[in-house]
XYZ file of N, CA, C and O in Angstrom:
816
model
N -122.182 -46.473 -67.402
C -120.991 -45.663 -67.141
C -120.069 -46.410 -66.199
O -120.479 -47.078 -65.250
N -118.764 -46.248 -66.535
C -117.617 -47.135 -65.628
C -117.059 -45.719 -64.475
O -117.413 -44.622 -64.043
N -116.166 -46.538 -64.430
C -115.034 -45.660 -62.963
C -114.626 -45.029 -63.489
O -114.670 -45.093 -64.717
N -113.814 -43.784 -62.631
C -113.522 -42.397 -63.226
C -112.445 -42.515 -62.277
O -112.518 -42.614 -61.052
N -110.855 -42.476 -63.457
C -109.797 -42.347 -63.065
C -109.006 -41.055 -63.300
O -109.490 -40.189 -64.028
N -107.844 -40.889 -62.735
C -106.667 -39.912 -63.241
C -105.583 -40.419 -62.961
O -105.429 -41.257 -62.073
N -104.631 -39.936 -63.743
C -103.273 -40.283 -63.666
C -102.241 -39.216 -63.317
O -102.766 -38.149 -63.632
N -101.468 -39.072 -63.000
C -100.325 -38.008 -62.449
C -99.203 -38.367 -62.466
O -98.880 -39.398 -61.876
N -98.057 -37.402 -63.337
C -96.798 -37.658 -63.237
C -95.943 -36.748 -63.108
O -96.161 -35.582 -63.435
N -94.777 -37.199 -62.575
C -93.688 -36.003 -62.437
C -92.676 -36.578 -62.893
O -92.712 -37.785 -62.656
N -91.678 -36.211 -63.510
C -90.080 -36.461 -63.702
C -89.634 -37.401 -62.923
O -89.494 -38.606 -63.132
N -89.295 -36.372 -61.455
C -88.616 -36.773 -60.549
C -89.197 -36.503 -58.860
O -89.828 -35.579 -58.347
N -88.649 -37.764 -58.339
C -89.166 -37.902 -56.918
C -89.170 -36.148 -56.446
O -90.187 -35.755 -55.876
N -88.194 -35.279 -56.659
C -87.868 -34.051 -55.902
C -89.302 -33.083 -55.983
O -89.794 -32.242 -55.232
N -89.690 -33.671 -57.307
C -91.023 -32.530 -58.149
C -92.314 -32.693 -57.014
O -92.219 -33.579 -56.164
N -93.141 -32.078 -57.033
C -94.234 -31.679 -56.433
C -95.574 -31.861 -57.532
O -95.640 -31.156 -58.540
N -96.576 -32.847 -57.216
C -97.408 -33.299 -58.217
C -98.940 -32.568 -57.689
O -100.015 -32.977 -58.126
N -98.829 -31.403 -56.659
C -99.708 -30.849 -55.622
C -100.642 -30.200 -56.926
O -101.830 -30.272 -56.611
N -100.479 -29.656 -58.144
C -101.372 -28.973 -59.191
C -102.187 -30.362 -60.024
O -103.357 -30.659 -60.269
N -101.264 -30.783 -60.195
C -102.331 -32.253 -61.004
C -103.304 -32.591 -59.768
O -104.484 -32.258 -59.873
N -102.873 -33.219 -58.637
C -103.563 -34.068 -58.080
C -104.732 -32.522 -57.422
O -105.933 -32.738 -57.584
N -104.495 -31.615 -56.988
C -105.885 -30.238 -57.073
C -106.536 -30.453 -58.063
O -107.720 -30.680 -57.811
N -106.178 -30.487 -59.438
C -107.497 -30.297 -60.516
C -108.152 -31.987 -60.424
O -109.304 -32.240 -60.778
N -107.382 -32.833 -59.994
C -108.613 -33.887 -60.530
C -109.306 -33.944 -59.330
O -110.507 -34.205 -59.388
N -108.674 -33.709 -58.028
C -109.473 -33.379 -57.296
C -110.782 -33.065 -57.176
O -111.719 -33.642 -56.625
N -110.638 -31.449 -58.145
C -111.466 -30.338 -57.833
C -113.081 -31.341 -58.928
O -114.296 -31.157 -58.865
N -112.373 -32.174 -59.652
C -113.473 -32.879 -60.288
C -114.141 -34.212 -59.654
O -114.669 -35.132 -60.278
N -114.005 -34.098 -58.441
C -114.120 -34.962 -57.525
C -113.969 -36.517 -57.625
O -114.803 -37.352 -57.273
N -112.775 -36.728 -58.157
C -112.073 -38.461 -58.578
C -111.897 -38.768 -56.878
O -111.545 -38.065 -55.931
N -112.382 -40.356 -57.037
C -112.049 -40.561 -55.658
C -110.661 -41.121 -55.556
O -110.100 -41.831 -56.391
N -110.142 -40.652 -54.287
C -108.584 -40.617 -54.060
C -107.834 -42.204 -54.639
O -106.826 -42.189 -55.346
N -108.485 -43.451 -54.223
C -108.219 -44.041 -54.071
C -107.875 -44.728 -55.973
O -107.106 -45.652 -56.238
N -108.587 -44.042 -56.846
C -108.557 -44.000 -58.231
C -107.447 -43.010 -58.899
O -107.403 -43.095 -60.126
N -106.614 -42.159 -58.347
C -105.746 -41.323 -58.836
C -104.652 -42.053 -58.424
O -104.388 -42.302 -57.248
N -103.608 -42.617 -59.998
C -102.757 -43.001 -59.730
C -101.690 -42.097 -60.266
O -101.928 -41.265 -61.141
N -100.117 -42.331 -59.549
C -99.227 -41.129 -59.578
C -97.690 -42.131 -59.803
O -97.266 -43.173 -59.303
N -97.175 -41.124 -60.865
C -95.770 -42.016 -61.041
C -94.777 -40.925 -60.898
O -95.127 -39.921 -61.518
N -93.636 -40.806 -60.267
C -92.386 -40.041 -60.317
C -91.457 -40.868 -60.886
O -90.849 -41.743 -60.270
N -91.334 -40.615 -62.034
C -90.703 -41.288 -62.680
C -90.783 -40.328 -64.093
O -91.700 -39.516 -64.219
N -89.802 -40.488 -65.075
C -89.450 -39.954 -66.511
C -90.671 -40.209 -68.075
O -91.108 -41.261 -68.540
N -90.799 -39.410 -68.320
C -92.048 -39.961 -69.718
C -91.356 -40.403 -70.262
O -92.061 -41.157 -70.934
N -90.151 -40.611 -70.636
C -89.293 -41.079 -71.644
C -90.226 -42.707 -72.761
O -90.249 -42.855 -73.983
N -90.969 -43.805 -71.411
C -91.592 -44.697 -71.969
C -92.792 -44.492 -70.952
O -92.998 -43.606 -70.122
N -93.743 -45.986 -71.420
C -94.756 -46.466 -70.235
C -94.422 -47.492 -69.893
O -95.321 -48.324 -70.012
N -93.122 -48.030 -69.333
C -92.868 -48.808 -68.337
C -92.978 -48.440 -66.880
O -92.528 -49.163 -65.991
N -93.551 -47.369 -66.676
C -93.892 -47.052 -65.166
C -94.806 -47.916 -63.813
O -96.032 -48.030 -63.822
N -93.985 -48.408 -62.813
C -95.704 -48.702 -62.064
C -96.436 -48.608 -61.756
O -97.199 -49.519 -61.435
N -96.666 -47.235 -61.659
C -98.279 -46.987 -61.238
C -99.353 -47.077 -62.644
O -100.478 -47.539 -62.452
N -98.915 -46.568 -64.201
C -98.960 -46.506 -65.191
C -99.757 -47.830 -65.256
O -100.960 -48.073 -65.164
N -98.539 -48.685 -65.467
C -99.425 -50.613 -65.164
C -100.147 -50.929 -64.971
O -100.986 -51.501 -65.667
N -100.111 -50.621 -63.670
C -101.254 -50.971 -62.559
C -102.456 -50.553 -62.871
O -103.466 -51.243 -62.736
N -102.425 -48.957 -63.476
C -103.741 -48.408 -63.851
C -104.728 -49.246 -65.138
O -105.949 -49.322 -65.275
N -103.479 -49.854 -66.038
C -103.288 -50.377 -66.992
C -104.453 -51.644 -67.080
O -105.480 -51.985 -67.667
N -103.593 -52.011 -66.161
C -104.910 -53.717 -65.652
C -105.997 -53.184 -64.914
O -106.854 -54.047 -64.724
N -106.301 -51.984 -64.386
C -107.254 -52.089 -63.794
C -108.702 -50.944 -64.527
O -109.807 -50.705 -64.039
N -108.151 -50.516 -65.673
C -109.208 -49.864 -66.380
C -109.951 -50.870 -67.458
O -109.362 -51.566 -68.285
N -111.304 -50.791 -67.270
C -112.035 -51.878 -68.676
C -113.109 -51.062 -69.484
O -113.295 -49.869 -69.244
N -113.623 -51.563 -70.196
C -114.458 -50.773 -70.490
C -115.600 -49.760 -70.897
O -116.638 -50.404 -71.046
N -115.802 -48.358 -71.142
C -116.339 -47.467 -70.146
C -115.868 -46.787 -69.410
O -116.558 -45.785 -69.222
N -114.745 -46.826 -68.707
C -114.211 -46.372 -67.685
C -113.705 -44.768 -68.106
O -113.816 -44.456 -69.291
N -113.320 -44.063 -67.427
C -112.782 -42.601 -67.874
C -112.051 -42.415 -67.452
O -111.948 -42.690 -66.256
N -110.761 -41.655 -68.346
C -109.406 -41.052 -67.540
C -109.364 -39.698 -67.766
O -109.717 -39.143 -68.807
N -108.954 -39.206 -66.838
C -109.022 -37.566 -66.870
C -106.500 -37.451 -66.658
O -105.812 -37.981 -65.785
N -106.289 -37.052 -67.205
C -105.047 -36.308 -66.939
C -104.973 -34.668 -67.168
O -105.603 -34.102 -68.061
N -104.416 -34.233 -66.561
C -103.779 -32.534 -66.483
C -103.474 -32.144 -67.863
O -103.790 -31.000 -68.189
N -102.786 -33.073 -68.916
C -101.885 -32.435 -69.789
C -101.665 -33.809 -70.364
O -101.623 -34.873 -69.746
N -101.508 -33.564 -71.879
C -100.850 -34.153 -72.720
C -99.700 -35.226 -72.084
O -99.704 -36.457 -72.064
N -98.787 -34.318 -71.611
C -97.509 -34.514 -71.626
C -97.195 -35.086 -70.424
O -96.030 -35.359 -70.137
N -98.101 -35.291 -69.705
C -98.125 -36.150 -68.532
C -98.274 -37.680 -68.393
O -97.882 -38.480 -67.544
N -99.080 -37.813 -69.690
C -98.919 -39.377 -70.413
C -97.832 -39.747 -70.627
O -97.391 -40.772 -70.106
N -97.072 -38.920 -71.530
C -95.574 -39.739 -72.059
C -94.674 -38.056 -72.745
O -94.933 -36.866 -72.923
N -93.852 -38.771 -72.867
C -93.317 -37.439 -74.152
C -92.926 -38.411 -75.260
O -92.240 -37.736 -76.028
N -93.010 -39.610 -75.716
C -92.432 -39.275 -76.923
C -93.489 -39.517 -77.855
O -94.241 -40.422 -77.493
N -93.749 -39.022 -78.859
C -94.489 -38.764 -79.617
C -95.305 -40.310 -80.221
O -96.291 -40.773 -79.647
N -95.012 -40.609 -80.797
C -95.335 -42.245 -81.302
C -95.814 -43.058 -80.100
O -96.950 -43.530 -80.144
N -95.060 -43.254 -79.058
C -95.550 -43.526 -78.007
C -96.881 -43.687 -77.377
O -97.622 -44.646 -77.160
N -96.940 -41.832 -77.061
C -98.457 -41.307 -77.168
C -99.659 -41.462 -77.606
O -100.702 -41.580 -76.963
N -99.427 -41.456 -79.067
C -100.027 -42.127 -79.962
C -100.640 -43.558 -79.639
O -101.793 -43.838 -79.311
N -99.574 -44.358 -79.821
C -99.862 -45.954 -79.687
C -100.604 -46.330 -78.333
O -101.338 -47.296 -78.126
N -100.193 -45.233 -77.395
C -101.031 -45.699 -75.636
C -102.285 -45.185 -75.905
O -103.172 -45.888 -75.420
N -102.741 -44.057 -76.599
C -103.815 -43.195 -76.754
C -104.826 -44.619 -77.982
O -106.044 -44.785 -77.912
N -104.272 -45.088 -78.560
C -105.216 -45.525 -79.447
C -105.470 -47.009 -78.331
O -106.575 -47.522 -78.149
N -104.218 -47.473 -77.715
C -104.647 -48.969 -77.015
C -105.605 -48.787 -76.170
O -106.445 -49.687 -76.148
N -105.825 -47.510 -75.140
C -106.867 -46.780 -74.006
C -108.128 -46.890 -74.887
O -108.970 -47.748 -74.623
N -108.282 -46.040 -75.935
C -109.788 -45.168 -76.625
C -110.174 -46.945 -77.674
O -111.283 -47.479 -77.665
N -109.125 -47.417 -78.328
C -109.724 -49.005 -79.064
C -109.699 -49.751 -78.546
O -110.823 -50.211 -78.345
N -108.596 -50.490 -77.920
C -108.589 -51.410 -77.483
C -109.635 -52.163 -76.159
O -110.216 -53.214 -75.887
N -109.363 -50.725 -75.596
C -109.901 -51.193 -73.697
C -110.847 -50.342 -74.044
O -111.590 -50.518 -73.078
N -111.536 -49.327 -74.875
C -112.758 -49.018 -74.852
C -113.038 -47.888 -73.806
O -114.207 -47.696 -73.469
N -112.056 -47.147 -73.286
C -112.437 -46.216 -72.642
C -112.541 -44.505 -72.952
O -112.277 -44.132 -74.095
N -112.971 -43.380 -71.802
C -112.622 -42.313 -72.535
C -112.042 -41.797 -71.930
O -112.107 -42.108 -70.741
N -111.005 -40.567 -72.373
C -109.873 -39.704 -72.204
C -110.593 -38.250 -71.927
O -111.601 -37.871 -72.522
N -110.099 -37.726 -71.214
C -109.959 -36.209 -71.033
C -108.898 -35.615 -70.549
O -108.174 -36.028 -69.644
N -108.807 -34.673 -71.133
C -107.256 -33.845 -71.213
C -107.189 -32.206 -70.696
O -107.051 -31.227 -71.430
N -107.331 -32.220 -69.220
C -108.139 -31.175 -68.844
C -107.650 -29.866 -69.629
O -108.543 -29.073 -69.925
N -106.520 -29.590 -69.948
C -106.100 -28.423 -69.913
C -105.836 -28.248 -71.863
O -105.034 -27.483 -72.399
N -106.545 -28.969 -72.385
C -107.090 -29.093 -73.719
C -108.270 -29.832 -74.062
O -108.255 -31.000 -74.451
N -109.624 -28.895 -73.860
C -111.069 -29.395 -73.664
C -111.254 -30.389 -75.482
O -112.021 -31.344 -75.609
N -110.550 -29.956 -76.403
C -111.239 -30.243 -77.500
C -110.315 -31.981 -77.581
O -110.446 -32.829 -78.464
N -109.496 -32.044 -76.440
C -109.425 -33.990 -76.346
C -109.919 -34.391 -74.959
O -109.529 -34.716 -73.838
N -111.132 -34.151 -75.782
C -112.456 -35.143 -74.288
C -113.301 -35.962 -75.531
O -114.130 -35.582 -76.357
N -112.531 -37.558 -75.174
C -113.473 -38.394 -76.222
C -115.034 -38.633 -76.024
O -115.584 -39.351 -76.858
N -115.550 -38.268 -75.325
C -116.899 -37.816 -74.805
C -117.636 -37.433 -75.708
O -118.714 -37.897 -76.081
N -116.971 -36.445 -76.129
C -117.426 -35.396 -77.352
C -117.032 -35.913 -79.021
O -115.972 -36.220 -79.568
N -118.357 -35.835 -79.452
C -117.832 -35.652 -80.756
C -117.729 -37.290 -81.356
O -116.797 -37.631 -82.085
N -118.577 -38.022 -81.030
C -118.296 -39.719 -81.362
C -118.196 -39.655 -82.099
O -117.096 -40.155 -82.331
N -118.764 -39.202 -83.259
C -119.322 -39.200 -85.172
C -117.556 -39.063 -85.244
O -116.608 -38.784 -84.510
N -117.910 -39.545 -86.947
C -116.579 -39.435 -87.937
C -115.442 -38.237 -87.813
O -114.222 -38.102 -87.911
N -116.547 -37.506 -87.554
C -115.714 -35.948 -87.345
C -115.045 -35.315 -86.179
O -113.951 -34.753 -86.213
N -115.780 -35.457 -85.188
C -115.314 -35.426 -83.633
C -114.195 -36.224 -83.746
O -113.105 -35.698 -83.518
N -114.263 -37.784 -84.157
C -113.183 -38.552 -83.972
C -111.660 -38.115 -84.870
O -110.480 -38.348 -84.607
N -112.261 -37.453 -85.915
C -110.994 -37.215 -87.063
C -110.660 -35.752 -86.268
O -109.794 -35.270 -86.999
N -110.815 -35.086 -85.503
C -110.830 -33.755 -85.271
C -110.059 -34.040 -84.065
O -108.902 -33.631 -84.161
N -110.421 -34.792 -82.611
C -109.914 -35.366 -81.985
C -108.342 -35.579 -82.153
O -107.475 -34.866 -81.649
N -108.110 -36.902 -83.104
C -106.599 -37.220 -83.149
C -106.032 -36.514 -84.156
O -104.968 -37.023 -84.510
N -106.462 -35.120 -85.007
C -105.848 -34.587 -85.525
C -105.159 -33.399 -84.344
O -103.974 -33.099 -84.487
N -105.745 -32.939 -83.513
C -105.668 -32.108 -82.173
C -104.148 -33.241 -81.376
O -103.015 -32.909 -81.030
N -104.714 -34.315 -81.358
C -103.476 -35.350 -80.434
C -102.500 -35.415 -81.263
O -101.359 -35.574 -80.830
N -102.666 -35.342 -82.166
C -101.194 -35.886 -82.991
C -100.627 -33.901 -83.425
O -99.735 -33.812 -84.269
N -100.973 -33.058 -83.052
C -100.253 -31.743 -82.701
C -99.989 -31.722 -81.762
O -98.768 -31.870 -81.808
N -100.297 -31.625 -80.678
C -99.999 -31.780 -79.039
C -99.001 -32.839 -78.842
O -97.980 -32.514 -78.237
N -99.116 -33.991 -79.229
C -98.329 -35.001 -79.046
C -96.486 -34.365 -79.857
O -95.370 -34.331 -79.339
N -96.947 -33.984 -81.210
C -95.670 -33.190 -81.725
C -95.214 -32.142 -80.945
O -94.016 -32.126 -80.665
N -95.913 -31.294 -80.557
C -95.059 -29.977 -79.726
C -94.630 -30.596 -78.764
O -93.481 -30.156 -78.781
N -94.664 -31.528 -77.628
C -94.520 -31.684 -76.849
C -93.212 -32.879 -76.331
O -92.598 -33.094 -75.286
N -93.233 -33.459 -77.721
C -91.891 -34.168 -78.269
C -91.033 -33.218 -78.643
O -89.918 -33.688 -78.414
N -90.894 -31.871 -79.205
C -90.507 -31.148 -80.064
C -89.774 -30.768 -78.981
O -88.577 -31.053 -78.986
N -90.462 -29.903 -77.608
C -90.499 -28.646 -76.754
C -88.829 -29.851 -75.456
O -88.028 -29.487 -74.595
N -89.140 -31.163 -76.086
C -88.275 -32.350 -75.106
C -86.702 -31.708 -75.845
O -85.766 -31.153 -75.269
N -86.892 -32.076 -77.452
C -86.079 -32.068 -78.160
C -85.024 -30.706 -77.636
O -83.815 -30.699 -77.405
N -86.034 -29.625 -77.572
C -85.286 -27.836 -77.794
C -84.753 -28.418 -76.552
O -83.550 -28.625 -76.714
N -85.227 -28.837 -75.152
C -84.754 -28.428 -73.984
C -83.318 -29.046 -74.246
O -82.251 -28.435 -74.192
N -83.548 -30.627 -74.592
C -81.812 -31.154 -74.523
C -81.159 -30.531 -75.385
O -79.984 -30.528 -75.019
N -81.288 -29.981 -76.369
C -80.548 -29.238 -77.336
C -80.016 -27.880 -76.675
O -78.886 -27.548 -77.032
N -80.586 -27.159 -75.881
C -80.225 -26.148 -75.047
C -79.482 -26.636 -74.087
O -78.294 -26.448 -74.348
N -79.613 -27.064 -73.301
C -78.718 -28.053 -72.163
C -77.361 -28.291 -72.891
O -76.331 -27.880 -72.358
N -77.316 -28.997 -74.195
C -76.130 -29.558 -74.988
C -75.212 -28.170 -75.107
O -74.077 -27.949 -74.685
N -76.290 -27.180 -75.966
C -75.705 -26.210 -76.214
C -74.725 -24.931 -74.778
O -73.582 -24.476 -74.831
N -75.740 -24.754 -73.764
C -74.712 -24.938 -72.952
C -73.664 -25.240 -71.812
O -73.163 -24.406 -71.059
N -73.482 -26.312 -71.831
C -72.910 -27.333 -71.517
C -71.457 -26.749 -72.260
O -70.399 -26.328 -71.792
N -71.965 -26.946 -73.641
C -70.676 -26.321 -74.372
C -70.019 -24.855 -74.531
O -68.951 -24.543 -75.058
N -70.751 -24.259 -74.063
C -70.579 -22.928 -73.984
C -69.479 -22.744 -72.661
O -68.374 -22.205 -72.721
N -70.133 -23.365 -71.446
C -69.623 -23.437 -70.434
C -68.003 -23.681 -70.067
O -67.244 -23.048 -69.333
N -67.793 -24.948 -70.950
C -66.606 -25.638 -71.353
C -65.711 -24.748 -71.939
O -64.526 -24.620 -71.633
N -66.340 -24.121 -72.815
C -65.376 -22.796 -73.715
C -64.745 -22.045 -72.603
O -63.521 -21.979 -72.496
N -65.504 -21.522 -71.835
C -65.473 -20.992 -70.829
C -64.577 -21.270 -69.411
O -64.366 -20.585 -68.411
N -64.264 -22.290 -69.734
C -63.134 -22.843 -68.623
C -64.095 -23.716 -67.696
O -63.485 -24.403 -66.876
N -65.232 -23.798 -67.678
C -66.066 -24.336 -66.590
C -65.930 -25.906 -66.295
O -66.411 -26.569 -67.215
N -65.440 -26.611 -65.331
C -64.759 -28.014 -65.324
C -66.462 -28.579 -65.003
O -67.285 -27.895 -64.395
N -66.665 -29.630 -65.428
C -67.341 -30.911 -65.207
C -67.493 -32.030 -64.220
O -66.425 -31.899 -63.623
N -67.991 -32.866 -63.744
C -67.102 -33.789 -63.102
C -66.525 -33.679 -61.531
O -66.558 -32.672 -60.825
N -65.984 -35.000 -61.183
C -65.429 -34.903 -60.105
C -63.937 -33.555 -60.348
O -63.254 -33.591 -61.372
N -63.718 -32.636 -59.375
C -62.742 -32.015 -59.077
C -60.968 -32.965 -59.550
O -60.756 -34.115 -59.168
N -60.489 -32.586 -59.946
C -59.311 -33.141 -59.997
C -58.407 -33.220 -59.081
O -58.354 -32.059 -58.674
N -57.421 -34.015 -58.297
C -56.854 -34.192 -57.588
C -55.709 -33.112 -57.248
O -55.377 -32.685 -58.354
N -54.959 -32.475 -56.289
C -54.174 -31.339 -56.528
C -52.868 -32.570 -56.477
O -52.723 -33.611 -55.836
N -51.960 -31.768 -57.608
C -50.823 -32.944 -57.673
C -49.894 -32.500 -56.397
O -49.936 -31.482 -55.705
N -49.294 -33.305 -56.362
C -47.911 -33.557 -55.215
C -47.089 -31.622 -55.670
O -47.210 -30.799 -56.578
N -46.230 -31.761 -54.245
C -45.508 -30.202 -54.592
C -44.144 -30.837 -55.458
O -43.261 -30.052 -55.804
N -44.069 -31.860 -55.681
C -42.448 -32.339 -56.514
C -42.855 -32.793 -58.016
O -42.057 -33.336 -58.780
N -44.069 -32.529 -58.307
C -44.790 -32.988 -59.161
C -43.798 -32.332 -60.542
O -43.237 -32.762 -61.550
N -43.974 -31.269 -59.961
C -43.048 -30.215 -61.894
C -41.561 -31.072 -61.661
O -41.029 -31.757 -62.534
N -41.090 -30.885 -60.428
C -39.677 -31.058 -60.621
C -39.188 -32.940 -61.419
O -38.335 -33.325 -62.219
N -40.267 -33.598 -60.639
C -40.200 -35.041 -61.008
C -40.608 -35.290 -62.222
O -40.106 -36.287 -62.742
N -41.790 -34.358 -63.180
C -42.295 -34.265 -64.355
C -41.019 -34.004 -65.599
O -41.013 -34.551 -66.702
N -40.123 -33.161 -65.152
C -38.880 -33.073 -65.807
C -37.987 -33.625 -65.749
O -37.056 -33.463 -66.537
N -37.989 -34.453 -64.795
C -37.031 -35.088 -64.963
C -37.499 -36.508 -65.777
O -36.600 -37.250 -66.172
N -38.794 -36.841 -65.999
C -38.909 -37.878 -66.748
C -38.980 -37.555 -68.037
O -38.961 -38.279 -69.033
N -39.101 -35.871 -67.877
C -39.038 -35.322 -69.382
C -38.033 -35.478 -69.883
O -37.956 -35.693 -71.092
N -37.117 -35.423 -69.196
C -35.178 -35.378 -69.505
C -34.770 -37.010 -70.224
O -33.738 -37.248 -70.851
N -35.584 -37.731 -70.007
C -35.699 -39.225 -69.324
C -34.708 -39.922 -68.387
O -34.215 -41.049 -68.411
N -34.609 -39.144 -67.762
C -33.761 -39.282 -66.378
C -34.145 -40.468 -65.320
O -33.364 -41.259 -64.790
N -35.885 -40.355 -65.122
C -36.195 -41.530 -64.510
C -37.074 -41.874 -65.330
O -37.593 -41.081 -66.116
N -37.442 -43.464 -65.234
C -38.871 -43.850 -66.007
C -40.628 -43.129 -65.472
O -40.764 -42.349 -64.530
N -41.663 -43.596 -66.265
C -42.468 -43.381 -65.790
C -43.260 -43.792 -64.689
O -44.151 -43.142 -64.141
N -42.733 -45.277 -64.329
C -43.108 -46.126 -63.093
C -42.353 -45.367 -61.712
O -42.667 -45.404 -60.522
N -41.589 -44.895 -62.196
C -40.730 -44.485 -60.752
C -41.384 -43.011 -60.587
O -41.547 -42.622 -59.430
N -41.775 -42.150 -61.663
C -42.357 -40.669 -61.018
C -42.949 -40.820 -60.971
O -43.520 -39.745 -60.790
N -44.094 -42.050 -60.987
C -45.401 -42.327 -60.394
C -44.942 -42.943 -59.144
O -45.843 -43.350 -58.411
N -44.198 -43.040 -58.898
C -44.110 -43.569 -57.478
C -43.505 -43.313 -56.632
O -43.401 -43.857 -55.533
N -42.674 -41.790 -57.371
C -42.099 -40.599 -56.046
C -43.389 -39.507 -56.000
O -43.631 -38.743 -55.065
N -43.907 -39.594 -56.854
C -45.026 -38.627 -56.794
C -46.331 -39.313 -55.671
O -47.122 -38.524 -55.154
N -46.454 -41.138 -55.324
C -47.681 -41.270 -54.895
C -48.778 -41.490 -55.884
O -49.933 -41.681 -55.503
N -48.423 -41.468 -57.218
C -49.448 -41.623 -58.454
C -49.662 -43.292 -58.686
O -48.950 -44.241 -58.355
N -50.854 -43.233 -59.343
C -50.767 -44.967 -60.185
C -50.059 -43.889 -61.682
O -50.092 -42.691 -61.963
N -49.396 -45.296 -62.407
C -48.688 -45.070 -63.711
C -49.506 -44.497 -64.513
O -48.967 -43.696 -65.277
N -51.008 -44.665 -64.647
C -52.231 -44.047 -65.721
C -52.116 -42.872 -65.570
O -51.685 -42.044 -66.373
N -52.696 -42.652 -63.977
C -52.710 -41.110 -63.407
C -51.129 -40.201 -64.090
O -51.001 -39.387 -65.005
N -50.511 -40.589 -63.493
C -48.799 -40.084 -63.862
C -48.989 -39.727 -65.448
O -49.208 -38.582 -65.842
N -48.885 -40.747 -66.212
C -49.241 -40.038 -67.565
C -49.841 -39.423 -67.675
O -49.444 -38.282 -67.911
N -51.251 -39.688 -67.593
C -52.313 -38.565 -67.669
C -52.054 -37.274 -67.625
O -52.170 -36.509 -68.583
N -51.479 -36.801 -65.845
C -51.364 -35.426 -66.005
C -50.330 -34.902 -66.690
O -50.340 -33.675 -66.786
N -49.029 -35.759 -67.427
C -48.213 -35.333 -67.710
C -48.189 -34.703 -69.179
O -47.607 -33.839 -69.835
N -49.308 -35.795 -69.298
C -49.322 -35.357 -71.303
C -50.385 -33.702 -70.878
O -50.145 -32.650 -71.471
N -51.202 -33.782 -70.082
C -51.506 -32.634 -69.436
C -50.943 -31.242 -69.671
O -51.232 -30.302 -70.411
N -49.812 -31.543 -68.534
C -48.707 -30.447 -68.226
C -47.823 -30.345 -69.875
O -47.450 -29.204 -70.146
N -47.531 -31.315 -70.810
C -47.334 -31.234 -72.060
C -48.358 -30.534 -72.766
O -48.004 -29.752 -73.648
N -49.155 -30.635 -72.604
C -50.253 -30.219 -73.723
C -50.672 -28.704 -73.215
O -51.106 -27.902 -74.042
N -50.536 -28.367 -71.914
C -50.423 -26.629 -71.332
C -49.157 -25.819 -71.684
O -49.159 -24.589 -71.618
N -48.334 -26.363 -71.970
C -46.842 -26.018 -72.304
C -46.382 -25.873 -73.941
O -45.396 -25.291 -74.393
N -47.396 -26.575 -74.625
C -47.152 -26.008 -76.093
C -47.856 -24.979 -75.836
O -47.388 -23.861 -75.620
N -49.413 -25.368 -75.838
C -50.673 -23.983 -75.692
C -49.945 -22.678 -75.544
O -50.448 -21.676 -76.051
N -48.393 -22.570 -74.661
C -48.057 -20.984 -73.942
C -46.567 -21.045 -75.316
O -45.844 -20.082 -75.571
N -46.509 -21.885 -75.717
C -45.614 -21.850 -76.620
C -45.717 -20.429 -77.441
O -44.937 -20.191 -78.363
């Protein structure tokens, strides 16, 4: 029998990894074997990930919390899950889904039963990535309908701003010069002007 690892991840530095690192705990991994990444599943370019990487051979055992603590994207998963269990020869446990503990079940069947279980888990969990940004997208846009601005705040224009805006409307002065009784760069100056044009049909 080899060393008995875990792995732990969070998103982001802000997150709190205090429930993963309790359960492997509670299975008594020694501290110095639980490695932890704050960082995004998006890939496994992570460093602690790595590190764990070179230092499992095998025999060795990994215990994680969850599926989805490995990676999220689906294929991914997959491809790290088969390089861990073939390649390097070790075994997996997945605490919070007992029926992926490669422990169990060596024969043909355990094994076909196994990555038929990973390759569902691995899908919902790509899937559950998918809904969230799709909700986010969705509203995002809702918001927008809504008048809700984005972004840095916009600048409040000058108080001569309308009066100087018409008069380049008139073409009375150029656009370099009401950008430069206004205090504007020439971009800005257009910008808000096609702006103030484009609010002024709208009430048309």
């Amino acid at each position: 029998m080899g060393n008995v690892y875990g792995y732990v991840r969070v998103s982001t530095k802000e997150q709190k990894e205090d429930r993963q690192l309790l359960a492997l705990q509670q299975i008594r991994i020694p501290e110095k074997n639980i490695y932890v990444d704050k960082q995004s599943g998006k890939d496994f370019n992570r460093p602690m990930y790595r590190r764990l990487m070179r230092k499992l051979k095998q025999e060795d055992l990994l215990y994680v919390k969850s599926i989805d603590r490995l990676g999220r994207n689906y294929e991914e998963i997959l491809e790290q899950w088969r390089i861990l269990t073939k390649e390097k020869g070790i075994d997996i446990v997945v605490l919070d889904m007992p029926l992926l503990d490669t422990r169990r079940g060596k024969d043909l069947m355990g094994t076909f039963l196994s990555d038929i279980v990973l390759q569902i888990l691995s899908f919902v969990a790509e899937n559950e990535r998918k809904n969230i940004r799709e909700r986010q997208r969705e509203g995002i846009e809702a918001a927008k309908r809504r008048g809700v601005q984005f972004g840095r705040p916009r600048k409040p224009l000058p108080e001569n701003f309308e009066q100087i805006y018409l008069e380049w409307l008139s073409k009375s002065i150029s656009g370099e010069e009401a950008a430069r009784r206004c205090n504007l760069t020439a971009a800005t100056f257009y910008r808000r002007a096609n702006m103030r044009k484009g609010d002024f049909l709208q009430n048309v």
